[in-house]
PDB file of C-alpha atoms in Angstrom:
ATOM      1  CA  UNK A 104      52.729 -26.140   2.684  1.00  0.00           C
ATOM      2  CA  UNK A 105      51.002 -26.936   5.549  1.00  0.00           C
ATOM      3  CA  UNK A 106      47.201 -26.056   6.567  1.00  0.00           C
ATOM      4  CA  UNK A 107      45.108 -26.678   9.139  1.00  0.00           C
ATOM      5  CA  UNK A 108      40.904 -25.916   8.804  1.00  0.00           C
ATOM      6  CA  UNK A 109      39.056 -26.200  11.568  1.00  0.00           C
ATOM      7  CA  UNK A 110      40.793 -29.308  12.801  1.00  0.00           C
ATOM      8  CA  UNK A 111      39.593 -30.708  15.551  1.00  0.00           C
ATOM      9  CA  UNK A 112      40.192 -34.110  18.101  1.00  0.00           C
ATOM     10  CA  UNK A 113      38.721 -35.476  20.690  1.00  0.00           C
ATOM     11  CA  UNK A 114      38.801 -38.619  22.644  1.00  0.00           C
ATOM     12  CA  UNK A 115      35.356 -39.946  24.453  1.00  0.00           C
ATOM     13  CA  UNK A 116      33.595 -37.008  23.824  1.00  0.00           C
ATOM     14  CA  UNK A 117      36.608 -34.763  25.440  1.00  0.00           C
ATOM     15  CA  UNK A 118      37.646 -32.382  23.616  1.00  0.00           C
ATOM     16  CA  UNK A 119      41.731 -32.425  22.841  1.00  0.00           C
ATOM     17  CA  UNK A 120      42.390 -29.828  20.143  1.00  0.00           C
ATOM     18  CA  UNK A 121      39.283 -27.435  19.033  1.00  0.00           C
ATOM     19  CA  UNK A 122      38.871 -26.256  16.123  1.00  0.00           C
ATOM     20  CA  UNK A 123      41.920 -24.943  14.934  1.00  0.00           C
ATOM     21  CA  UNK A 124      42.859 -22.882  11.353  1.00  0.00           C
ATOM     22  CA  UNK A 125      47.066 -22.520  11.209  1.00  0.00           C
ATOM     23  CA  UNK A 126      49.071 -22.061   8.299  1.00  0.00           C
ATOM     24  CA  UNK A 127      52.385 -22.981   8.277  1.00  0.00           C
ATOM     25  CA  UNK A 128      55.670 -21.399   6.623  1.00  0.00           C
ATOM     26  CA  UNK A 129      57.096 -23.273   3.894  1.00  0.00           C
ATOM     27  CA  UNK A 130      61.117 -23.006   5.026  1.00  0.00           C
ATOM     28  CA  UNK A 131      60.791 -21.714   8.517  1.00  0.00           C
ATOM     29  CA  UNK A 132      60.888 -23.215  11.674  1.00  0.00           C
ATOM     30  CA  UNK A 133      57.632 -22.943  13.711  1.00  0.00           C
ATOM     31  CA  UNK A 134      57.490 -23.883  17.596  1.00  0.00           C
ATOM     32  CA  UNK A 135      54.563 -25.196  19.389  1.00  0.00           C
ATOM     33  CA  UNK A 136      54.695 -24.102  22.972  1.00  0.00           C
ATOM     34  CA  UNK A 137      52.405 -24.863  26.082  1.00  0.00           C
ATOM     35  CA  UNK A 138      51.871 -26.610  29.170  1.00  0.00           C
ATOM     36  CA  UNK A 139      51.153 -30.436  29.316  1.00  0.00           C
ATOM     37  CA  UNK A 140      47.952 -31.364  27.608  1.00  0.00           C
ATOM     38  CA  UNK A 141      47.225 -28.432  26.342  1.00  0.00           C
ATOM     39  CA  UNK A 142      46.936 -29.850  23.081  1.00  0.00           C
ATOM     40  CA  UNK A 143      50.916 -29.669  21.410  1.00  0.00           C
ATOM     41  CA  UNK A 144      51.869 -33.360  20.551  1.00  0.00           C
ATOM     42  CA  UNK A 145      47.718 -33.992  19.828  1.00  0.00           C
ATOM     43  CA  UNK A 146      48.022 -31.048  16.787  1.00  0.00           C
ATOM     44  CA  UNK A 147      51.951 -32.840  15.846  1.00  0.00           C
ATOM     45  CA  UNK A 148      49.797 -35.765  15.866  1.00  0.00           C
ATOM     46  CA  UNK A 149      47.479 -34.856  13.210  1.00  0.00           C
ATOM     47  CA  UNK A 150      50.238 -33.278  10.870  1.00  0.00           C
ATOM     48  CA  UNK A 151      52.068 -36.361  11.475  1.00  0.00           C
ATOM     49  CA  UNK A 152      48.760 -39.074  10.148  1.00  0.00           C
ATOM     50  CA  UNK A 153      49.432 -40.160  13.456  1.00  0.00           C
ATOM     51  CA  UNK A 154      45.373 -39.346  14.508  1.00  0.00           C
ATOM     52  CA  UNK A 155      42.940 -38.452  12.224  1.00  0.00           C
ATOM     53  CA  UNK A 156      40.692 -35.182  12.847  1.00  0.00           C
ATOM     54  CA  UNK A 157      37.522 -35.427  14.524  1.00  0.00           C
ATOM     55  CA  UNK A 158      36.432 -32.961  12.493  1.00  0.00           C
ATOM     56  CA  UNK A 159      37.822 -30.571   9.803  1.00  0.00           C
ATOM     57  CA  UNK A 160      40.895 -31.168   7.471  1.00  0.00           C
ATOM     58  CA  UNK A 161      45.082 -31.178   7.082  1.00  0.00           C
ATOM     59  CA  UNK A 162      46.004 -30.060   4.183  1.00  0.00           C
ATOM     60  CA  UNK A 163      49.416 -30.486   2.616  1.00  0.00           C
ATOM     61  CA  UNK A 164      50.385 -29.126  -0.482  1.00  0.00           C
ATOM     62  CA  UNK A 165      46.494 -28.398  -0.756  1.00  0.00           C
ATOM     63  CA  UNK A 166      45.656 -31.986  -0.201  1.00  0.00           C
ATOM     64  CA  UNK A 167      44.196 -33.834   2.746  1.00  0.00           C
ATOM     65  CA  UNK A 168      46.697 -35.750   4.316  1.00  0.00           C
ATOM     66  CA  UNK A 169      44.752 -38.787   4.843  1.00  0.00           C
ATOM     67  CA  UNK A 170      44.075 -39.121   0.981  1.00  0.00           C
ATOM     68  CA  UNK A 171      48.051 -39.590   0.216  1.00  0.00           C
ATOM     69  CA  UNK A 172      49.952 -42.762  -0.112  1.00  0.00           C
ATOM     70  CA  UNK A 173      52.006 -43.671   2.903  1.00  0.00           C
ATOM     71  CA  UNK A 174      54.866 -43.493   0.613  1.00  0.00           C
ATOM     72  CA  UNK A 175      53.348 -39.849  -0.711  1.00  0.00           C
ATOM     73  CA  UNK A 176      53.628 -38.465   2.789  1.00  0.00           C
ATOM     74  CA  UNK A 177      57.036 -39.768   3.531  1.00  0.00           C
ATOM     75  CA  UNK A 178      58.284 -38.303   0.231  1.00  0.00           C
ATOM     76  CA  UNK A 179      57.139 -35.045   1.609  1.00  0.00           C
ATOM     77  CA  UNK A 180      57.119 -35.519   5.454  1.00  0.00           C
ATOM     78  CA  UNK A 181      59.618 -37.312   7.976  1.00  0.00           C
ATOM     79  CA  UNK A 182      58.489 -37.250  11.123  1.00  0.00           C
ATOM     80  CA  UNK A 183      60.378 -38.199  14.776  1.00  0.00           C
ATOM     81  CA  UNK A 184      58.335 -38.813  17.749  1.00  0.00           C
ATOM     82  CA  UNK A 185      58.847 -37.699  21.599  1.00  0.00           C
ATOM     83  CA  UNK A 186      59.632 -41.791  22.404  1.00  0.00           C
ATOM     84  CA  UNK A 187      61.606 -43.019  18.740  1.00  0.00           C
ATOM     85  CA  UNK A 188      61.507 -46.963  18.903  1.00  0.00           C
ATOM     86  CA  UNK A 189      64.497 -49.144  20.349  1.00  0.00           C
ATOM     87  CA  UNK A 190      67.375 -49.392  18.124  1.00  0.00           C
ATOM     88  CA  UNK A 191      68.928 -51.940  19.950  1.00  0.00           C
ATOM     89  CA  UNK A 192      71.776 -53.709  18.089  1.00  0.00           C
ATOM     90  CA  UNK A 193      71.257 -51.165  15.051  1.00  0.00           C
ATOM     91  CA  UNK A 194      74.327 -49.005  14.303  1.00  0.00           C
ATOM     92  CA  UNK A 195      74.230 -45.339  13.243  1.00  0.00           C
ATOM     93  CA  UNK A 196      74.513 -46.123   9.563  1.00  0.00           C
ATOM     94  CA  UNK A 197      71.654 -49.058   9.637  1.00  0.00           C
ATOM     95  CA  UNK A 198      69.654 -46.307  11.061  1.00  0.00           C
ATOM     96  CA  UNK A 199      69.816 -43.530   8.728  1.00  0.00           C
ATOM     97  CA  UNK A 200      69.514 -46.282   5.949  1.00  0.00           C
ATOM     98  CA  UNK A 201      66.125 -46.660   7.187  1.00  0.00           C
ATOM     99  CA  UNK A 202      65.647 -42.895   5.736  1.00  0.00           C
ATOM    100  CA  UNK A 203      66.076 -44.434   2.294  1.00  0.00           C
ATOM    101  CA  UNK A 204      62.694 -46.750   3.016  1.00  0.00           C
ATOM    102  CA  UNK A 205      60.389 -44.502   0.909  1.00  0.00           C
ATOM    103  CA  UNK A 206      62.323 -44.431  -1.973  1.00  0.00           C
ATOM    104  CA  UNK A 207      63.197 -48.112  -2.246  1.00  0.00           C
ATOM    105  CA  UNK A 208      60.351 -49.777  -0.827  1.00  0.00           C
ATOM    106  CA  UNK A 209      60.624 -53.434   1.567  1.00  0.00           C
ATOM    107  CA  UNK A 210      62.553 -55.366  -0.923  1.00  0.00           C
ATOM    108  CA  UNK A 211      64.312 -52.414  -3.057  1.00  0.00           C
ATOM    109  CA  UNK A 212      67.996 -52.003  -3.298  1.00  0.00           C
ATOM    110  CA  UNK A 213      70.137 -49.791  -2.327  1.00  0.00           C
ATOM    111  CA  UNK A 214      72.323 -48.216  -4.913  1.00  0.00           C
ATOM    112  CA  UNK A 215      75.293 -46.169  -4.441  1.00  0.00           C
ATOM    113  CA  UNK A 216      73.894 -42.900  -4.549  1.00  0.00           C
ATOM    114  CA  UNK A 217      71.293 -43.878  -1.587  1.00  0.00           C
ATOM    115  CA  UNK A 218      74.663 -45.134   0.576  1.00  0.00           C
ATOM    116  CA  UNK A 219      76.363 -41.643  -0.849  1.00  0.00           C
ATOM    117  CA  UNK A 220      73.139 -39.504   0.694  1.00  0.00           C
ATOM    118  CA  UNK A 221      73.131 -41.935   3.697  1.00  0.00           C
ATOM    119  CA  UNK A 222      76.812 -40.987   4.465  1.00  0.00           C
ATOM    120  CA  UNK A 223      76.127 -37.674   3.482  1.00  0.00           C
ATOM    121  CA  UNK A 224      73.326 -37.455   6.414  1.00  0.00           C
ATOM    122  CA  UNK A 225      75.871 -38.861   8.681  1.00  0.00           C
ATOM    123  CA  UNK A 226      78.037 -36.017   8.066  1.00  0.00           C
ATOM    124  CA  UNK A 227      76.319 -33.139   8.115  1.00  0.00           C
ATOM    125  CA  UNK A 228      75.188 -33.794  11.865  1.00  0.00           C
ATOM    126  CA  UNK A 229      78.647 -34.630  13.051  1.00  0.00           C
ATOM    127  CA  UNK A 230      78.377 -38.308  13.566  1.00  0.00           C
ATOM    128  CA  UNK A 231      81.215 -39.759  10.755  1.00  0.00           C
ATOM    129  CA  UNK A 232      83.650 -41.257  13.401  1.00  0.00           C
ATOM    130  CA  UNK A 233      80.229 -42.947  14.902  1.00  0.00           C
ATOM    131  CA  UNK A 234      78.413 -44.376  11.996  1.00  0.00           C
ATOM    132  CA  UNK A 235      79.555 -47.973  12.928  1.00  0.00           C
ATOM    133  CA  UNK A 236      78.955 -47.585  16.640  1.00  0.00           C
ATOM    134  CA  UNK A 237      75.547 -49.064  17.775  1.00  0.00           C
ATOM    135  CA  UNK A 238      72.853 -46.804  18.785  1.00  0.00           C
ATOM    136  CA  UNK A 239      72.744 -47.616  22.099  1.00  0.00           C
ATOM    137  CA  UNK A 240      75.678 -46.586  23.137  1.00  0.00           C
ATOM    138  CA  UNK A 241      75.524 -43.206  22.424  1.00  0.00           C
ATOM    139  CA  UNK A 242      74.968 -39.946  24.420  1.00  0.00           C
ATOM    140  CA  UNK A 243      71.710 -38.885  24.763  1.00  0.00           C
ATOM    141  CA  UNK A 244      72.596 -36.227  22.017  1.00  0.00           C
ATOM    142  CA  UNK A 245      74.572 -38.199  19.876  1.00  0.00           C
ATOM    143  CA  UNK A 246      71.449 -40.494  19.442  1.00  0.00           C
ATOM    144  CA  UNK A 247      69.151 -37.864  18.894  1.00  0.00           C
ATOM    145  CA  UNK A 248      71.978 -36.311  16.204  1.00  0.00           C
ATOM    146  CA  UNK A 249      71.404 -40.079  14.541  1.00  0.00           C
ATOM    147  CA  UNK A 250      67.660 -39.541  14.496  1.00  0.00           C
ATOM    148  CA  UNK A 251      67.735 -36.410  12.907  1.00  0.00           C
ATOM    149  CA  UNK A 252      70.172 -38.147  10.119  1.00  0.00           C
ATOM    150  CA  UNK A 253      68.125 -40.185   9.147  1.00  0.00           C
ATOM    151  CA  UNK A 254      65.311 -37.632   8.858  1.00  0.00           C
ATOM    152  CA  UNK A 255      67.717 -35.859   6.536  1.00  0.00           C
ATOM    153  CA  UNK A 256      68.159 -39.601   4.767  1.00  0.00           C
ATOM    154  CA  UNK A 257      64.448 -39.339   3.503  1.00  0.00           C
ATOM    155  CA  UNK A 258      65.230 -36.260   2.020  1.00  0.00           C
ATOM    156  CA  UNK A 259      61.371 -34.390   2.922  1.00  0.00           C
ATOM    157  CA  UNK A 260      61.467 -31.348   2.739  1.00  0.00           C
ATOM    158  CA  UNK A 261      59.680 -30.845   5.869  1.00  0.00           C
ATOM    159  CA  UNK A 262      60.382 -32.353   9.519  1.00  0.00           C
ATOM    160  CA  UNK A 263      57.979 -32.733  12.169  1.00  0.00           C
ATOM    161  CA  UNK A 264      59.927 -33.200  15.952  1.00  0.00           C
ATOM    162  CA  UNK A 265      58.171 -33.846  18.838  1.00  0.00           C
ATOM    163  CA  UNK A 266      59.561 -32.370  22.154  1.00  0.00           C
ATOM    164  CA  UNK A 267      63.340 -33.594  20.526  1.00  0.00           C
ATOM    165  CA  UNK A 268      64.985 -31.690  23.473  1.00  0.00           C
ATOM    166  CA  UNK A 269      62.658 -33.487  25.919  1.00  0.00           C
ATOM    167  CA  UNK A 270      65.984 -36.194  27.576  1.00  0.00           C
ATOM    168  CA  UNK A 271      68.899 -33.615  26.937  1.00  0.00           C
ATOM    169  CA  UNK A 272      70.547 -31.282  29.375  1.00  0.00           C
ATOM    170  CA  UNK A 273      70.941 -28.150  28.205  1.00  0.00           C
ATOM    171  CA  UNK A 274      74.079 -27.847  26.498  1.00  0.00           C
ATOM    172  CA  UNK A 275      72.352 -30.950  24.291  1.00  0.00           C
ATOM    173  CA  UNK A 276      69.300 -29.078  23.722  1.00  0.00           C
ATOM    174  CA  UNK A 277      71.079 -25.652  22.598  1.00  0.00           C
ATOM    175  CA  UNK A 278      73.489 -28.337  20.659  1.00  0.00           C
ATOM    176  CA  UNK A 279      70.623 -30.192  19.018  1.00  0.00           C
ATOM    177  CA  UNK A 280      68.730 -26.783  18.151  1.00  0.00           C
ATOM    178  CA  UNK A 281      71.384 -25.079  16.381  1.00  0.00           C
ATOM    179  CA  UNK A 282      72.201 -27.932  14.139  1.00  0.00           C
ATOM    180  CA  UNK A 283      68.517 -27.862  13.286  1.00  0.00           C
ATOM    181  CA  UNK A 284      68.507 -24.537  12.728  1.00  0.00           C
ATOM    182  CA  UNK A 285      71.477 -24.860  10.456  1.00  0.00           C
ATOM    183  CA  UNK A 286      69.620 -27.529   8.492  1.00  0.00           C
ATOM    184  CA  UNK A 287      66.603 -25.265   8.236  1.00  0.00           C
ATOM    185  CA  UNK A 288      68.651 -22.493   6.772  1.00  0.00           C
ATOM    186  CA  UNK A 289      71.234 -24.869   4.983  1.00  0.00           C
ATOM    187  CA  UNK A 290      68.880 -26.636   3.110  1.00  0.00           C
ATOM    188  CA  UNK A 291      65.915 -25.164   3.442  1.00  0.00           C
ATOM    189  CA  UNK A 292      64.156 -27.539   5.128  1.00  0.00           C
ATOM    190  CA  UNK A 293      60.294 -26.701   7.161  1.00  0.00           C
ATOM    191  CA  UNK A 294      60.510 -27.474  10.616  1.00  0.00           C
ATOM    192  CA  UNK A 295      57.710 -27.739  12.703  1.00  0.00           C
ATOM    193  CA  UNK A 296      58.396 -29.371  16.582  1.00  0.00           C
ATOM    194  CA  UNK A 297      57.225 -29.154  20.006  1.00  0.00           C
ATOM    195  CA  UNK A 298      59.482 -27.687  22.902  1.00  0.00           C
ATOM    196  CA  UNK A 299      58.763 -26.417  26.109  1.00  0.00           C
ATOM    197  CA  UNK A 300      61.636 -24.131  26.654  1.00  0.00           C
ATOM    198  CA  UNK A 301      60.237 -20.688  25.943  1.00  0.00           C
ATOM    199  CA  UNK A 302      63.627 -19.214  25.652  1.00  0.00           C
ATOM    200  CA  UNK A 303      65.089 -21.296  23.640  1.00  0.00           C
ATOM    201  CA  UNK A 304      61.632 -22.084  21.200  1.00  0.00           C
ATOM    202  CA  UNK A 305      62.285 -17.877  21.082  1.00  0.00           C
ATOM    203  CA  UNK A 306      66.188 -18.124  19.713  1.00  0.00           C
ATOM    204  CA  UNK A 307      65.926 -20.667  17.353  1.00  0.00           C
ATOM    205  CA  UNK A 308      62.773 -20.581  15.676  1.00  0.00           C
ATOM    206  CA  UNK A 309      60.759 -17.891  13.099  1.00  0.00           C
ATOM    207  CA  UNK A 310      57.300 -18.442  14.452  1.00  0.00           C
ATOM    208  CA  UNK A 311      55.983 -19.756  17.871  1.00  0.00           C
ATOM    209  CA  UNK A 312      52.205 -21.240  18.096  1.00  0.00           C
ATOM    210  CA  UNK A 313      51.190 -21.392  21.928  1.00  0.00           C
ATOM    211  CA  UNK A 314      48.287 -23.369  22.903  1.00  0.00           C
ATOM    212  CA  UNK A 315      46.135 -23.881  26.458  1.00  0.00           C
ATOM    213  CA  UNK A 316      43.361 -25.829  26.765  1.00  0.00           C
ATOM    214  CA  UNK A 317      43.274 -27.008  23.476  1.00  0.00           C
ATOM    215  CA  UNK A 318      43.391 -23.991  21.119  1.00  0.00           C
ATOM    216  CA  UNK A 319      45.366 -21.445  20.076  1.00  0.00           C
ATOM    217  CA  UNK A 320      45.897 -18.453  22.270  1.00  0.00           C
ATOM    218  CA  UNK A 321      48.930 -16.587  20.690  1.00  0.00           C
ATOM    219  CA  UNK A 322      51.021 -16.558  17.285  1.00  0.00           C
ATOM    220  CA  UNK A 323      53.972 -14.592  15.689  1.00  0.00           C
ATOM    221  CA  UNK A 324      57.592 -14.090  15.497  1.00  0.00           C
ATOM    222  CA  UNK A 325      59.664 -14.182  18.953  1.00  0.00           C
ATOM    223  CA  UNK A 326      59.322 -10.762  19.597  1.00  0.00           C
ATOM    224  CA  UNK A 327      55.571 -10.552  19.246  1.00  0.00           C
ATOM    225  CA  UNK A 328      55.148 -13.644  21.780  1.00  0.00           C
ATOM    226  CA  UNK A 329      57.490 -12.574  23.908  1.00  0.00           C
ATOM    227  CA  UNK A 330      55.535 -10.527  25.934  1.00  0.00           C
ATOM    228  CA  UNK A 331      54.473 -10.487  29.783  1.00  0.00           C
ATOM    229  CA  UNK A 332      50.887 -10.799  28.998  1.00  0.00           C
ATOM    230  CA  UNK A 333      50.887 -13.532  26.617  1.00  0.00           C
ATOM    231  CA  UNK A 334      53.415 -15.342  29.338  1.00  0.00           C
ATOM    232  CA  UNK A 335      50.983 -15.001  31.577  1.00  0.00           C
ATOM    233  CA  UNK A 336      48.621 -16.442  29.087  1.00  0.00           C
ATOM    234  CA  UNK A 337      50.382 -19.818  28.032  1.00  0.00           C
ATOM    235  CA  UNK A 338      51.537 -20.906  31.162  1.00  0.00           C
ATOM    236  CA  UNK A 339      49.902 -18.761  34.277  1.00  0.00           C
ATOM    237  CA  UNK A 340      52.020 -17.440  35.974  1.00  0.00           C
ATOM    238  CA  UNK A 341      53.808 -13.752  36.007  1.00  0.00           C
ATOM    239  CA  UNK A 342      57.177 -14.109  34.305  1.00  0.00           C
ATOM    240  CA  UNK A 343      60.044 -11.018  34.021  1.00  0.00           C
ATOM    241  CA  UNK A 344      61.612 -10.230  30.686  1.00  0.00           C
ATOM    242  CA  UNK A 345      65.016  -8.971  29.616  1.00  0.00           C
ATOM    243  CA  UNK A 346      66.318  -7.984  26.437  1.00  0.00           C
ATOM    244  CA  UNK A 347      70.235  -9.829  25.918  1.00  0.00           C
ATOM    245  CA  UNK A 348      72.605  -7.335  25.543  1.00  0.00           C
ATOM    246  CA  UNK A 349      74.894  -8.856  23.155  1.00  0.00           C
ATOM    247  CA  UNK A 350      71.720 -10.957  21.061  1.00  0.00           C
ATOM    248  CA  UNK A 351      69.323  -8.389  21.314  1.00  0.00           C
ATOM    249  CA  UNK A 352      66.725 -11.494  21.746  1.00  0.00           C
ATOM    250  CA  UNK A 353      64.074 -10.844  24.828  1.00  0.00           C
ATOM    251  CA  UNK A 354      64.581 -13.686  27.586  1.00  0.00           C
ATOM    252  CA  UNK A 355      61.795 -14.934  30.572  1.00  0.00           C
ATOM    253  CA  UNK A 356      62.809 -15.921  33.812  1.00  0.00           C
ATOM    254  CA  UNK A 357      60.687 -15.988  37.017  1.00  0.00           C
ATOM    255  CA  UNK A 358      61.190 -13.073  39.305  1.00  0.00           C
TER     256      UNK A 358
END
């Protein structure tokens, strides 16, 4: 679905992201991990038309990116950055309505059936009793839940989320992560986000894409990432592993 080809960015001559050639799996969800500035949110950036490629090409569906409609993309692609705007006096429901934009357009109506799919996003990430309740004042993860509605309001079929865990504690980021992993396997949406928790990029995701210094130094499955030396790799320094007894999944921590 989507392709990268020797992408590249750079800013003043520096280079950000060098050339870089990724696929990515149509229906999974695929993790970009790394330290700061080592070139995660620039590479989101570029699947998401938020920067265009210094050099080389992003391909969706086969076509560049940048030759699609704005309305094109968002047919295909919903996208949430690390810092979503202020949605001060919106409530939940006004926001996921805002999914429906592509499909109606700035002075289209809204029929039934978009309010149906609206309510329906609402739903599925457990925020019915909220929907009238402004924004605002929500928990951290109840907004993020409302952001992530109103991803599922566009109805993509792929979702790019950048560092989405980034304001939660922990019990919000495991929260957030499994309903996004529900969606993924629910409805088959492609995920493709940016966290920087190794351990939990490793439970909830099927491939993990670790960058330094702007390229890629390591791909695969959990399992084939999770390993001292390619730890040692991404974010320099010697980290222990253990395999969970009861998940069988391979866990860092710092000896």
């Amino acid at each position: 679905m989507y392709q990268l080809v020797n992408a590249s960015f750079q800013v003043d001559g520096k280079k950000i992201l060098k050339p870089t050639s990724l696929v990515f799996k149509s229906g999974k969800v695929t993790t970009l991990l790394g330290h700061n500035g080592c070139g995660k949110s620039t590479l989101m950036k570029l699947l998401s038309r938020q920067n265009k490629t210094y050099s080389g090409t992003v391909l969706l569906n086969e076509k560049e990116v940048g030759s699609l409609s704005s309305q094109d993309f968002a047919l295909n692609v919903a996208y949430l950055p690390q810092h979503p705007p202020v949605t001060d006096g919106v409530t939940v429901r006004e926001l996921v309505c805002f999914g429906r934009y592509p499909w109606k357009g700035v002075f289209g109506r809204y029929s039934k059936n978009d309010y149906q799919i609206v309510d329906d996003a609402i739903n599925k990430v457990g925020l019915t009793e909220f929907s009238q309740r402004f924004v605002a004042t929500l928990s951290g993860g109840e907004r993020q839940r409302a952001w992530v509605a109103m991803l599922l309001a566009q109805q993509s079929t792929c979702i790019l989320l950048d560092e989405p865990t980034s304001a939660l504690d922990v019990a919000h980021q495991h929260e957030l992560l499994s309903l996004i992993r529900e969606l993924n396997q629910s409805l088959g949406l492609t995920v493709i986000m940016v966290l920087h928790d190794i351990n939990m990029a490793a439970k909830f995701s099927d491939e993990l894409i670790a960058l330094h210094s702007g390229q890629v130094i390591a791909s695969g499955s959990p399992s084939e990432l999770m390993t001292t030396d390619n730890l040692k790799k991404i974010y320099g320094m010697d980290l222990s592993l253990f395999t969970d007894p009861i998940t069988g999944k391979t866990i860092s921590y710092i000896a």
